[in-house]
CSV table of C-alpha atoms and ligand atoms in Angstrom, one decimal:
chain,number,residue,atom,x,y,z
A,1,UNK,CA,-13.8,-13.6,-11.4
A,2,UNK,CA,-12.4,-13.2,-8.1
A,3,UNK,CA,-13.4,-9.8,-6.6
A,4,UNK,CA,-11.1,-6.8,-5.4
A,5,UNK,CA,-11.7,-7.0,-1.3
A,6,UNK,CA,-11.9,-3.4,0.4
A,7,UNK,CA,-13.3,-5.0,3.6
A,8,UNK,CA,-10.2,-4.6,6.6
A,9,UNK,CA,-9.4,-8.5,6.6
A,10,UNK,CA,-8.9,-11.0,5.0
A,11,UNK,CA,-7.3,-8.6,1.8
A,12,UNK,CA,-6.0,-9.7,-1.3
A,13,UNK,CA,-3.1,-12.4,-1.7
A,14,UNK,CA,-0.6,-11.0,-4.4
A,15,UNK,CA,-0.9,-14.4,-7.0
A,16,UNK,CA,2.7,-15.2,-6.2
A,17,UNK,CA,2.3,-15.3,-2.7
A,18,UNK,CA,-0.7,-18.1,-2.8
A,19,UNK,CA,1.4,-20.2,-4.9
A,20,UNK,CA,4.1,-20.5,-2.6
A,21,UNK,CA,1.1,-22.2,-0.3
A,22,UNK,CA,1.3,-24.8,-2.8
A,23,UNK,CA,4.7,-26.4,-2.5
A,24,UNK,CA,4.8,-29.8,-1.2
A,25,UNK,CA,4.6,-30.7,2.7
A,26,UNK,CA,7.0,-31.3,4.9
A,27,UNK,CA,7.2,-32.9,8.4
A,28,UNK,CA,7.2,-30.0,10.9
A,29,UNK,CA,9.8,-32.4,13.2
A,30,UNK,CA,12.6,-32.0,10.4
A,31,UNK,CA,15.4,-29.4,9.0
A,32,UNK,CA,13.2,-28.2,6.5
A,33,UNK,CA,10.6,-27.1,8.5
A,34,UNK,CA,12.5,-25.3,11.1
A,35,UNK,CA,14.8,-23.6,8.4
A,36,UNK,CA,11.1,-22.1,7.5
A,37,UNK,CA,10.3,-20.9,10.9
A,38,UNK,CA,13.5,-19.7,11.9
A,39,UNK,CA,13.7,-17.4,8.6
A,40,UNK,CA,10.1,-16.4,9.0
A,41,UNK,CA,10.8,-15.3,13.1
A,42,UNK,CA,14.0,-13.5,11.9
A,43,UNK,CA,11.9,-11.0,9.3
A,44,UNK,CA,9.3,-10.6,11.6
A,45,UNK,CA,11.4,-9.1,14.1
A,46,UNK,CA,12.3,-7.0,11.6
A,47,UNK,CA,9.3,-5.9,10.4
A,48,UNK,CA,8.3,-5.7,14.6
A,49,UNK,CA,11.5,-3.5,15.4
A,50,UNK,CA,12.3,-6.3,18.3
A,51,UNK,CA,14.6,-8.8,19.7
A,52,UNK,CA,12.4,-9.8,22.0
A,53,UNK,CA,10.8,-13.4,21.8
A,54,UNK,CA,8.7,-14.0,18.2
A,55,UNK,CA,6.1,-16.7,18.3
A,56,UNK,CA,3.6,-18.1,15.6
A,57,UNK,CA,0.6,-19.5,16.6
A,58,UNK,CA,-1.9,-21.3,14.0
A,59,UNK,CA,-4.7,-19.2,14.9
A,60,UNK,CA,-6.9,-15.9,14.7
A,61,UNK,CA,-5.5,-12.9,16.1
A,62,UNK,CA,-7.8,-13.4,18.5
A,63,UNK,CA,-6.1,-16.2,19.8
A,64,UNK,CA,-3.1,-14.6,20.7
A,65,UNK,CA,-5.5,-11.8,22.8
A,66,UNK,CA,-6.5,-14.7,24.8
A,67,UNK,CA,-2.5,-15.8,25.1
A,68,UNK,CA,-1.9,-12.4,26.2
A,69,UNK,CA,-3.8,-12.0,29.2
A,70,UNK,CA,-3.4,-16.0,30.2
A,71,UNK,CA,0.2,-15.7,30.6
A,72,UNK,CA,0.0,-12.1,31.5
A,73,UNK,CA,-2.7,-11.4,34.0
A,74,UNK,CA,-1.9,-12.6,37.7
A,75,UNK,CA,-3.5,-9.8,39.7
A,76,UNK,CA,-6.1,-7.3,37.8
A,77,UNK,CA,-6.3,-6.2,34.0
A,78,UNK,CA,-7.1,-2.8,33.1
A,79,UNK,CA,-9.0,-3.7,29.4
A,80,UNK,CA,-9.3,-0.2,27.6
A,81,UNK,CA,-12.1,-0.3,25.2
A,82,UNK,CA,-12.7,2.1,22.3
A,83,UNK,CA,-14.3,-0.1,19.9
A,84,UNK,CA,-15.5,-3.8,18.8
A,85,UNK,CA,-12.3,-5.7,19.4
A,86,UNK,CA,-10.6,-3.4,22.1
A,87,UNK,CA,-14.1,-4.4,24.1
A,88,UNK,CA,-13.8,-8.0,23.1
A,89,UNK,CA,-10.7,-7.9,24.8
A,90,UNK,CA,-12.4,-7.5,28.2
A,91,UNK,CA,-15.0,-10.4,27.6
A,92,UNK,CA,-11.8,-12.6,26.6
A,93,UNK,CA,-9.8,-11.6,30.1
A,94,UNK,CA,-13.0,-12.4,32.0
A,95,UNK,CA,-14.0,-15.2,30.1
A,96,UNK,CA,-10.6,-16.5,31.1
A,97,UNK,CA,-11.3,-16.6,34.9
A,98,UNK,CA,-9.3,-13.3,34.9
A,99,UNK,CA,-9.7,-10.2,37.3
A,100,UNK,CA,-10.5,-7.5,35.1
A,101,UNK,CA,-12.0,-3.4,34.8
A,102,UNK,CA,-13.4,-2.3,31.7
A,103,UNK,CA,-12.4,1.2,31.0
A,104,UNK,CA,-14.9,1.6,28.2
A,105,UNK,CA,-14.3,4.8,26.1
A,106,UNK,CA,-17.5,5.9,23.0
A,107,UNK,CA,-16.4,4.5,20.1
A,108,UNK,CA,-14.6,6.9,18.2
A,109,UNK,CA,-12.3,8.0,20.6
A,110,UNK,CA,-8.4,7.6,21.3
A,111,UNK,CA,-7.2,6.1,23.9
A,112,UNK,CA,-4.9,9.1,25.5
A,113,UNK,CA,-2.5,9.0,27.7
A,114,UNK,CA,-3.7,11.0,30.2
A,115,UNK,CA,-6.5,8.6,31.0
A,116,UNK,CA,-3.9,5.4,31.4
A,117,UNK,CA,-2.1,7.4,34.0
A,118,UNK,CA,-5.1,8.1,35.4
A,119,UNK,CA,-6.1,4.5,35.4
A,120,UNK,CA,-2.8,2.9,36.3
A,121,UNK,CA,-1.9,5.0,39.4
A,122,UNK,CA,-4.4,3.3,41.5
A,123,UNK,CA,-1.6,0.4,41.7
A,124,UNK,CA,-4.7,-1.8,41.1
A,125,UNK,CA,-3.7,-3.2,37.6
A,126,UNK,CA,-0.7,-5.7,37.3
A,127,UNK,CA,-1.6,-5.7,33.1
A,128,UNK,CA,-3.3,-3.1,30.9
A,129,UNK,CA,-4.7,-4.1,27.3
A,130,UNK,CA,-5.7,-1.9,24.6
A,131,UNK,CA,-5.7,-2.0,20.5
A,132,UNK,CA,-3.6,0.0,18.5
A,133,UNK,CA,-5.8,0.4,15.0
A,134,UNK,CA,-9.4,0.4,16.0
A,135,UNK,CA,-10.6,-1.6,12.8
A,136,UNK,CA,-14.9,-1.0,14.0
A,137,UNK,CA,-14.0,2.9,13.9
A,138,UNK,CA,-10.1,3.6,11.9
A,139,UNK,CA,-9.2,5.1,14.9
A,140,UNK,CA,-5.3,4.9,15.7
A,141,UNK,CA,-4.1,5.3,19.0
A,142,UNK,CA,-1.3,7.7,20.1
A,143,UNK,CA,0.6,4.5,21.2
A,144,UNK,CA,4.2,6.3,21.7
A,145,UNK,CA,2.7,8.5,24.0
A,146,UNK,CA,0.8,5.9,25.4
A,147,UNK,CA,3.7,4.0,25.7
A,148,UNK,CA,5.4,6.5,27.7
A,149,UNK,CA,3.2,6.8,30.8
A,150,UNK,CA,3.1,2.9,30.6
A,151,UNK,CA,6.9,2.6,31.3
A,152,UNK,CA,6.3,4.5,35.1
A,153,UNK,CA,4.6,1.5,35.9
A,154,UNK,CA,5.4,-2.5,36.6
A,155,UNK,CA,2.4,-3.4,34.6
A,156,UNK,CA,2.1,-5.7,31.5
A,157,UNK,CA,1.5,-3.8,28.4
A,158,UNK,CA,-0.6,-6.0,25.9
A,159,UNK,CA,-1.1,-4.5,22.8
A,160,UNK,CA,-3.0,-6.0,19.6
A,161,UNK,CA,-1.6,-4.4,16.4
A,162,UNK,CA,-3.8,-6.7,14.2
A,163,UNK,CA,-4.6,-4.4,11.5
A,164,UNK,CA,-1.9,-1.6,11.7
A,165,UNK,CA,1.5,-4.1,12.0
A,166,UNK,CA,3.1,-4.0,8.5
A,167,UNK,CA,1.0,-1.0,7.4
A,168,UNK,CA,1.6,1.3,10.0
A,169,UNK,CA,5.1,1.4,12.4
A,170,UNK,CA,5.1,0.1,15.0
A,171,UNK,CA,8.1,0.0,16.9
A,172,UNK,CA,8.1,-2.9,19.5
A,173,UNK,CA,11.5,-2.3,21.6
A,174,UNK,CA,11.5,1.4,21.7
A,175,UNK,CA,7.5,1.4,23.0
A,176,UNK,CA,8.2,-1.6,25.4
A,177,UNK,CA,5.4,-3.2,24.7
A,178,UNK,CA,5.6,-6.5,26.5
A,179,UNK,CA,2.8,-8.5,24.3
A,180,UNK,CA,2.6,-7.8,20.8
A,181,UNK,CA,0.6,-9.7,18.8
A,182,UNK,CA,-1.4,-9.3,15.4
A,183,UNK,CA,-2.7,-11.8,12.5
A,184,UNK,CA,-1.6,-12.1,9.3
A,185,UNK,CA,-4.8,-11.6,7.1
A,186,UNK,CA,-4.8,-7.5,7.4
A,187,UNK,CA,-2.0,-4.9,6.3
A,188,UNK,CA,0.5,-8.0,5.9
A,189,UNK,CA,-2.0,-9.6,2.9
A,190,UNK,CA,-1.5,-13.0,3.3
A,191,UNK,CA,-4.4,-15.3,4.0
A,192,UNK,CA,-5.8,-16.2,7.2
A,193,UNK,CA,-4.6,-18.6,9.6
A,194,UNK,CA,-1.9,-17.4,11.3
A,195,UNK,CA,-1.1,-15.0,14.3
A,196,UNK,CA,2.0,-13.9,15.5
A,197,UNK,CA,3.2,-12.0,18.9
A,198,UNK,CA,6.1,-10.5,20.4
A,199,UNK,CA,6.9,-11.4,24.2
A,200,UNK,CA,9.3,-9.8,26.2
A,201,UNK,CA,11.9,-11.1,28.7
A,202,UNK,CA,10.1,-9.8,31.8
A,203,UNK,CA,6.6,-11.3,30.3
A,204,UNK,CA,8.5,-14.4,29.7
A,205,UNK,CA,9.7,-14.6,33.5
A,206,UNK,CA,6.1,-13.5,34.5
A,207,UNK,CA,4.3,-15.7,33.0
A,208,UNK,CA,6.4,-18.8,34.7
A,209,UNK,CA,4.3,-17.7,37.8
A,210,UNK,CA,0.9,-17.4,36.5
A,211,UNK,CA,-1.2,-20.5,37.3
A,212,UNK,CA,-4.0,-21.7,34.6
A,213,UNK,CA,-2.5,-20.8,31.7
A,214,UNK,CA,-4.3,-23.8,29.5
A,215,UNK,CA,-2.5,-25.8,27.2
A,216,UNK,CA,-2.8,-24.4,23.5
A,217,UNK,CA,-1.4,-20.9,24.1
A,218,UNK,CA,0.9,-21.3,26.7
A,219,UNK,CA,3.9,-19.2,26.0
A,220,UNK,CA,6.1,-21.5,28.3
A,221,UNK,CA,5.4,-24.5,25.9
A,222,UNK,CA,6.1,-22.1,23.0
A,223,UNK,CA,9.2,-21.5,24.4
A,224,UNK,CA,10.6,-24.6,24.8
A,225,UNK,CA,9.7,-26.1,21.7
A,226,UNK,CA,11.1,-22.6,19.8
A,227,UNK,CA,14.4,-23.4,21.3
A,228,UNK,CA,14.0,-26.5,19.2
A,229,UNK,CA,13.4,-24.4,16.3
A,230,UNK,CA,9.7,-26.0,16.4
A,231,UNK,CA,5.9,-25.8,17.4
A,232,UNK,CA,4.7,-27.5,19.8
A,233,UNK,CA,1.3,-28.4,17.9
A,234,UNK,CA,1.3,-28.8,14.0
A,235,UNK,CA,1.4,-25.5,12.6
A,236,UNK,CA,-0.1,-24.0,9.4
A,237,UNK,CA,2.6,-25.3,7.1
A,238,UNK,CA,1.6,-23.4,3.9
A,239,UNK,CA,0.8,-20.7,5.0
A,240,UNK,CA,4.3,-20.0,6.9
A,241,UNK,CA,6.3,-21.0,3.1
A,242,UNK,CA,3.9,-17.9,2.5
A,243,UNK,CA,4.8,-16.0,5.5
A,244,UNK,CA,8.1,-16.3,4.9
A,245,UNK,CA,8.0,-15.3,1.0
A,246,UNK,CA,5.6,-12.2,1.5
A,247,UNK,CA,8.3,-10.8,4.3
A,248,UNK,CA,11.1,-10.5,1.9
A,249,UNK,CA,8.8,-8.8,-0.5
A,250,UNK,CA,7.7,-6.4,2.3
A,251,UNK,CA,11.4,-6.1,4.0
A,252,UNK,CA,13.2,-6.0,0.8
A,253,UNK,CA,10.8,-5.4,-2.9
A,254,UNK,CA,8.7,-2.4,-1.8
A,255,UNK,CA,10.7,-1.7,2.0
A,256,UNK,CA,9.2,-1.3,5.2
A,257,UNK,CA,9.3,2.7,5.1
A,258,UNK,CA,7.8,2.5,1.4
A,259,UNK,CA,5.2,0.8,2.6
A,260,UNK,CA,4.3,2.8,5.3
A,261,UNK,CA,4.3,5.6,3.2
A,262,UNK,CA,2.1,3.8,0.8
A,263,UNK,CA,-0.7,3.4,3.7
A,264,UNK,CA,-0.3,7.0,4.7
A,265,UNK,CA,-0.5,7.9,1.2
A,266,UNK,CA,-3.8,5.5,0.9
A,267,UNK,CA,-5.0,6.7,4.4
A,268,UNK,CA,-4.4,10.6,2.8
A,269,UNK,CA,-6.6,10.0,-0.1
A,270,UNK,CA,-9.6,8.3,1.3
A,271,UNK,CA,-9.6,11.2,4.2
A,272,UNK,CA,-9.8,13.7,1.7
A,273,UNK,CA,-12.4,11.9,-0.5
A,274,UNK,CA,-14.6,11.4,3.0
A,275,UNK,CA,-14.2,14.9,4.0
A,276,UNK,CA,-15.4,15.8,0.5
A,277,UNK,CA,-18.4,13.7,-0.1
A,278,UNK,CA,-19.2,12.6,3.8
A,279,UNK,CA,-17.5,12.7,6.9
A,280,UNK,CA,-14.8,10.9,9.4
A,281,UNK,CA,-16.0,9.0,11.9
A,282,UNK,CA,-13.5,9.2,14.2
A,283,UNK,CA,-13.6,12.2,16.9
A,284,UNK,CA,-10.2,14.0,15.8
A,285,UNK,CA,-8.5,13.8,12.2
A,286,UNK,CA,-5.5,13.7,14.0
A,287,UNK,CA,-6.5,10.2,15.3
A,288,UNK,CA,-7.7,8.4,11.5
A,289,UNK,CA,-6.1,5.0,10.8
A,290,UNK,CA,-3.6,4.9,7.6
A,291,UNK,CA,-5.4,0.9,6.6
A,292,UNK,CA,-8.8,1.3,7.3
A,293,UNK,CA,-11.0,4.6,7.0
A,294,UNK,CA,-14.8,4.7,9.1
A,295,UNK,CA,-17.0,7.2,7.2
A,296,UNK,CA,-20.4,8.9,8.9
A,297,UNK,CA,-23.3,7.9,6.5
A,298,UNK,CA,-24.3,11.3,6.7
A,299,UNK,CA,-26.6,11.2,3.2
A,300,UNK,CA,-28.0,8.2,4.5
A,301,UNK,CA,-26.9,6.0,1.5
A,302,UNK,CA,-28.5,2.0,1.9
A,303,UNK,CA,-25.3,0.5,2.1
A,304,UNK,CA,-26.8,-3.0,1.3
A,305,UNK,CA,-27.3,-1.7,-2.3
A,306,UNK,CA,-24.7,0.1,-2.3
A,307,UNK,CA,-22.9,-3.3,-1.5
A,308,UNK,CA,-24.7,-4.9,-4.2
A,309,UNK,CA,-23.9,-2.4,-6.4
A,310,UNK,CA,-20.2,-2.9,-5.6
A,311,UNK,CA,-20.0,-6.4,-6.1
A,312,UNK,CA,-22.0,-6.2,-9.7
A,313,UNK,CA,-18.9,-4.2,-10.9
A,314,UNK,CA,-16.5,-6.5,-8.8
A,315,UNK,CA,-16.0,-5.2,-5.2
A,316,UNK,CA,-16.4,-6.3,-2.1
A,317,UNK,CA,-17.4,-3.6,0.4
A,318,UNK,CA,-17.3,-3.5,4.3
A,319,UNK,CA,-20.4,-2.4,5.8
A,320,UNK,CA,-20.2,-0.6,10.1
A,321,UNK,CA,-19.2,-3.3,12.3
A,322,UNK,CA,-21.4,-3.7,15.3
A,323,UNK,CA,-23.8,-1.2,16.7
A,324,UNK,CA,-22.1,1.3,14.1
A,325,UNK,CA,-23.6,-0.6,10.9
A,326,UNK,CA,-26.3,1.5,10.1
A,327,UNK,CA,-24.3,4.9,10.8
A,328,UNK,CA,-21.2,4.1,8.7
A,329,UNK,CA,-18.8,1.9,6.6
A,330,UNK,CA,-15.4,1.8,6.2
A,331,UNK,CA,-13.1,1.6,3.4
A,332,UNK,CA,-10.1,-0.9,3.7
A,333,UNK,CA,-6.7,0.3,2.3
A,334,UNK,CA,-4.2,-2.0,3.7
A,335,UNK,CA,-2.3,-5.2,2.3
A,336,UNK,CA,-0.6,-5.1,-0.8
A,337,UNK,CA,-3.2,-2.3,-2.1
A,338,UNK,CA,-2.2,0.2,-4.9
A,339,UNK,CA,-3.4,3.6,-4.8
A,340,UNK,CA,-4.5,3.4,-8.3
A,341,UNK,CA,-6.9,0.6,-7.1
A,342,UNK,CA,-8.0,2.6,-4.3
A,343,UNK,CA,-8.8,5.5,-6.9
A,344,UNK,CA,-10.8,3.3,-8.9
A,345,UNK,CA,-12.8,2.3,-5.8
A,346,UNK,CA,-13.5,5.2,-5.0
A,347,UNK,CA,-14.9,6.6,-8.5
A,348,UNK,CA,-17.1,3.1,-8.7
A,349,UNK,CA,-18.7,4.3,-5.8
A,350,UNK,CA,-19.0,8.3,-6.7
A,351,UNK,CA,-20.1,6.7,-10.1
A,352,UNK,CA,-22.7,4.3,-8.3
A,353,UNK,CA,-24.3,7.7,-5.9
A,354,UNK,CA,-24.1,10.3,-8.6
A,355,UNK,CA,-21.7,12.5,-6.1
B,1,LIG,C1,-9.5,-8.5,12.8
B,1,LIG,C2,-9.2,-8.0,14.2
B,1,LIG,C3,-9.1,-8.9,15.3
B,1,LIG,C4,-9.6,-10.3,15.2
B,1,LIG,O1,-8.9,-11.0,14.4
B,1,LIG,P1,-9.1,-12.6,14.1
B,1,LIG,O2,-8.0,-12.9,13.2
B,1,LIG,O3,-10.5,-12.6,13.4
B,1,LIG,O4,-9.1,-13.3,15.3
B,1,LIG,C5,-8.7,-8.4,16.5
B,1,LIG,N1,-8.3,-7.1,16.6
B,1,LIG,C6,-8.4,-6.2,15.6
B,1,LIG,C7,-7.9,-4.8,15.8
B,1,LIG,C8,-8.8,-6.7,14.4
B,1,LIG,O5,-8.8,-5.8,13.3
């Protein structure tokens, strides 16, 4: 029997939503295929709060952290690290030939907005990227406020959203963020495969100017063949009919604010349940992710049987990513997840350590 996944991505697929992967192909040069897209760009934009430009890109997320800063880097990047993939994001912008300073916070931490301002008034920085949801440490950063001392500046504001997009709002226009990207195997519960990003006008127009931006992710090439109402390379078919299907049951079954309430809901639980029996990881409460929680191991459980354990009764459980694998696991709650699952979870493992 398949297992129940509580490990921040890939999540569950709701059983409906993988059989729409089975339909039959079709050629991604005709009507049918574009009629796809096109209905699949139009939720997400919905889901995104945007009009700007929506692209899909048959990739990881992490992909679309590399389109981001080929497009969008010409002079210097500020890369604001606070965690595993926030960090990445630096070896990805320097990795791509890219000027770039590492603003490397302790894992744990927000990113505030007092320390962008900081950063960004040296004039040094033509692009700034930082992630929303921390997955390595459930920390959530105050991105509205973040986004206001952005908007002082004429710098490109990359964000990845990858596991907080379609589990926790995030509201594209009003923020101004100029790169918005995130993959489709965390709080949007479909499977892997797919990334998808926001790009606004002025990125758009920037971009034009930066040299070296490759050939796979260049959002000039996207742009053109989007006006076609295609891809330029042969996307992931399936996996859009699926796409397309599991945004009307997000827009329209549950609702988008349902469904953020759901997470918070989710987020509220396992919060209290860590307080109770161990503690947040995170610095500040205030800061905890609503999809993914990062507990301190602080009765020095061994989480590979506790794993084990897990998995006997059916559950798949995520381990501290990184350096912070030892110290702590996390506890997914994103996707489609119910609460009642999540409670059931959470007794296997107060069942399994006697707490
Ligand atoms: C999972 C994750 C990524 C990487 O996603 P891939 O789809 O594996 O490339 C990047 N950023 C965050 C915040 C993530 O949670």
């Amino acid at each position: 029997m398949a297992k129940k996944l509580f490990i921040p991505g890939p999540v569950d697929v709701s059983p409906e939503v993988l059989a729409k992967m089975s339909e039959p192909m079709v050629g991604h040069r005709g009507r049918e295929f574009s009629s796809i897209m096109m209905s699949t760009i139009e939720k997400l934009k919905k889901l995104m709060f945007t009009e700007n430009t929506v692209f899909l890109s048959t990739s990881s997320s992490t992909g679309l952290m590399e389109a981001a800063v080929r497009n969008c880097v010409d002079k210097k990047c500020l890369n604001i690290g606070n965690g595993a993939f926030s960090d990445r994001w630096h070896e990805i912008t320097k990795s791509n030939g890219k000027e770039a300073d590492f603003l490397s916070l302790d894992w744990g931490k927000a990113v505030t907005p007092e320390l962008v301002d900081e950063m960004l008034s040296t004039g040094e920085y033509d692009a700034l990227t930082m992630v929303h949801n921390e997955t390595s440490t459930g920390v959530t950063s105050p991105l509205s406020e973040i986004a206001e001392v952005v908007r002082n500046y004429d710098v490109s504001f990359l964000v990845d959203t990858v596991s907080s997009m379609a589990g926790i709002k995030v509201e594209v226009d009003k923020l101004g963020i100029d790169v918005c990207l995130f993959g489709v195997q965390k709080a949007m519960a479909l499977p892997p495969g797919l990334a998808v990003c926001s790009v606004s006008d002025r990125a758009m127009e920037k971009a034009k100017s930066v040299g070296n931006r490759g050939y796979y992710f260049d959002f000039i090439t996207f742009q053109k063949y989007l006006k076609k109402e295609q891809t330029p390379t042969t996307p992931a078919i399936p996996l859009l009919r699926a796409m397309d299907y599991q945004l009307d049951r997000i827009l329209n079954k549950e609702g988008l604010e349902n469904r953020f309430r759901r997470h918070e809901r989710m987020g509220n639980l396992t919060r209290e349940w860590a307080k109770k029996n161990f503690s947040l990881f995170p610095e500040e409460e205030r800061y905890c992710s609503n999809t993914v929680t990062c507990i301190s191991n602080t009765r020095g459980v061994d989480c590979n049987e506790l794993k084990q354990k897990l998995a006997d009764r059916g559950y798949v459980f995520a381990n501290g990513y990184g350096k912070l694998a030892d110290r702590t696991f996390r506890i997914a709650h994103m996707g489609d997840r119910t609460i009642g699952e999540l409670k059931e979870y959470l007794s296997a493992i107060e069942e399994i350590l006697g707490l």
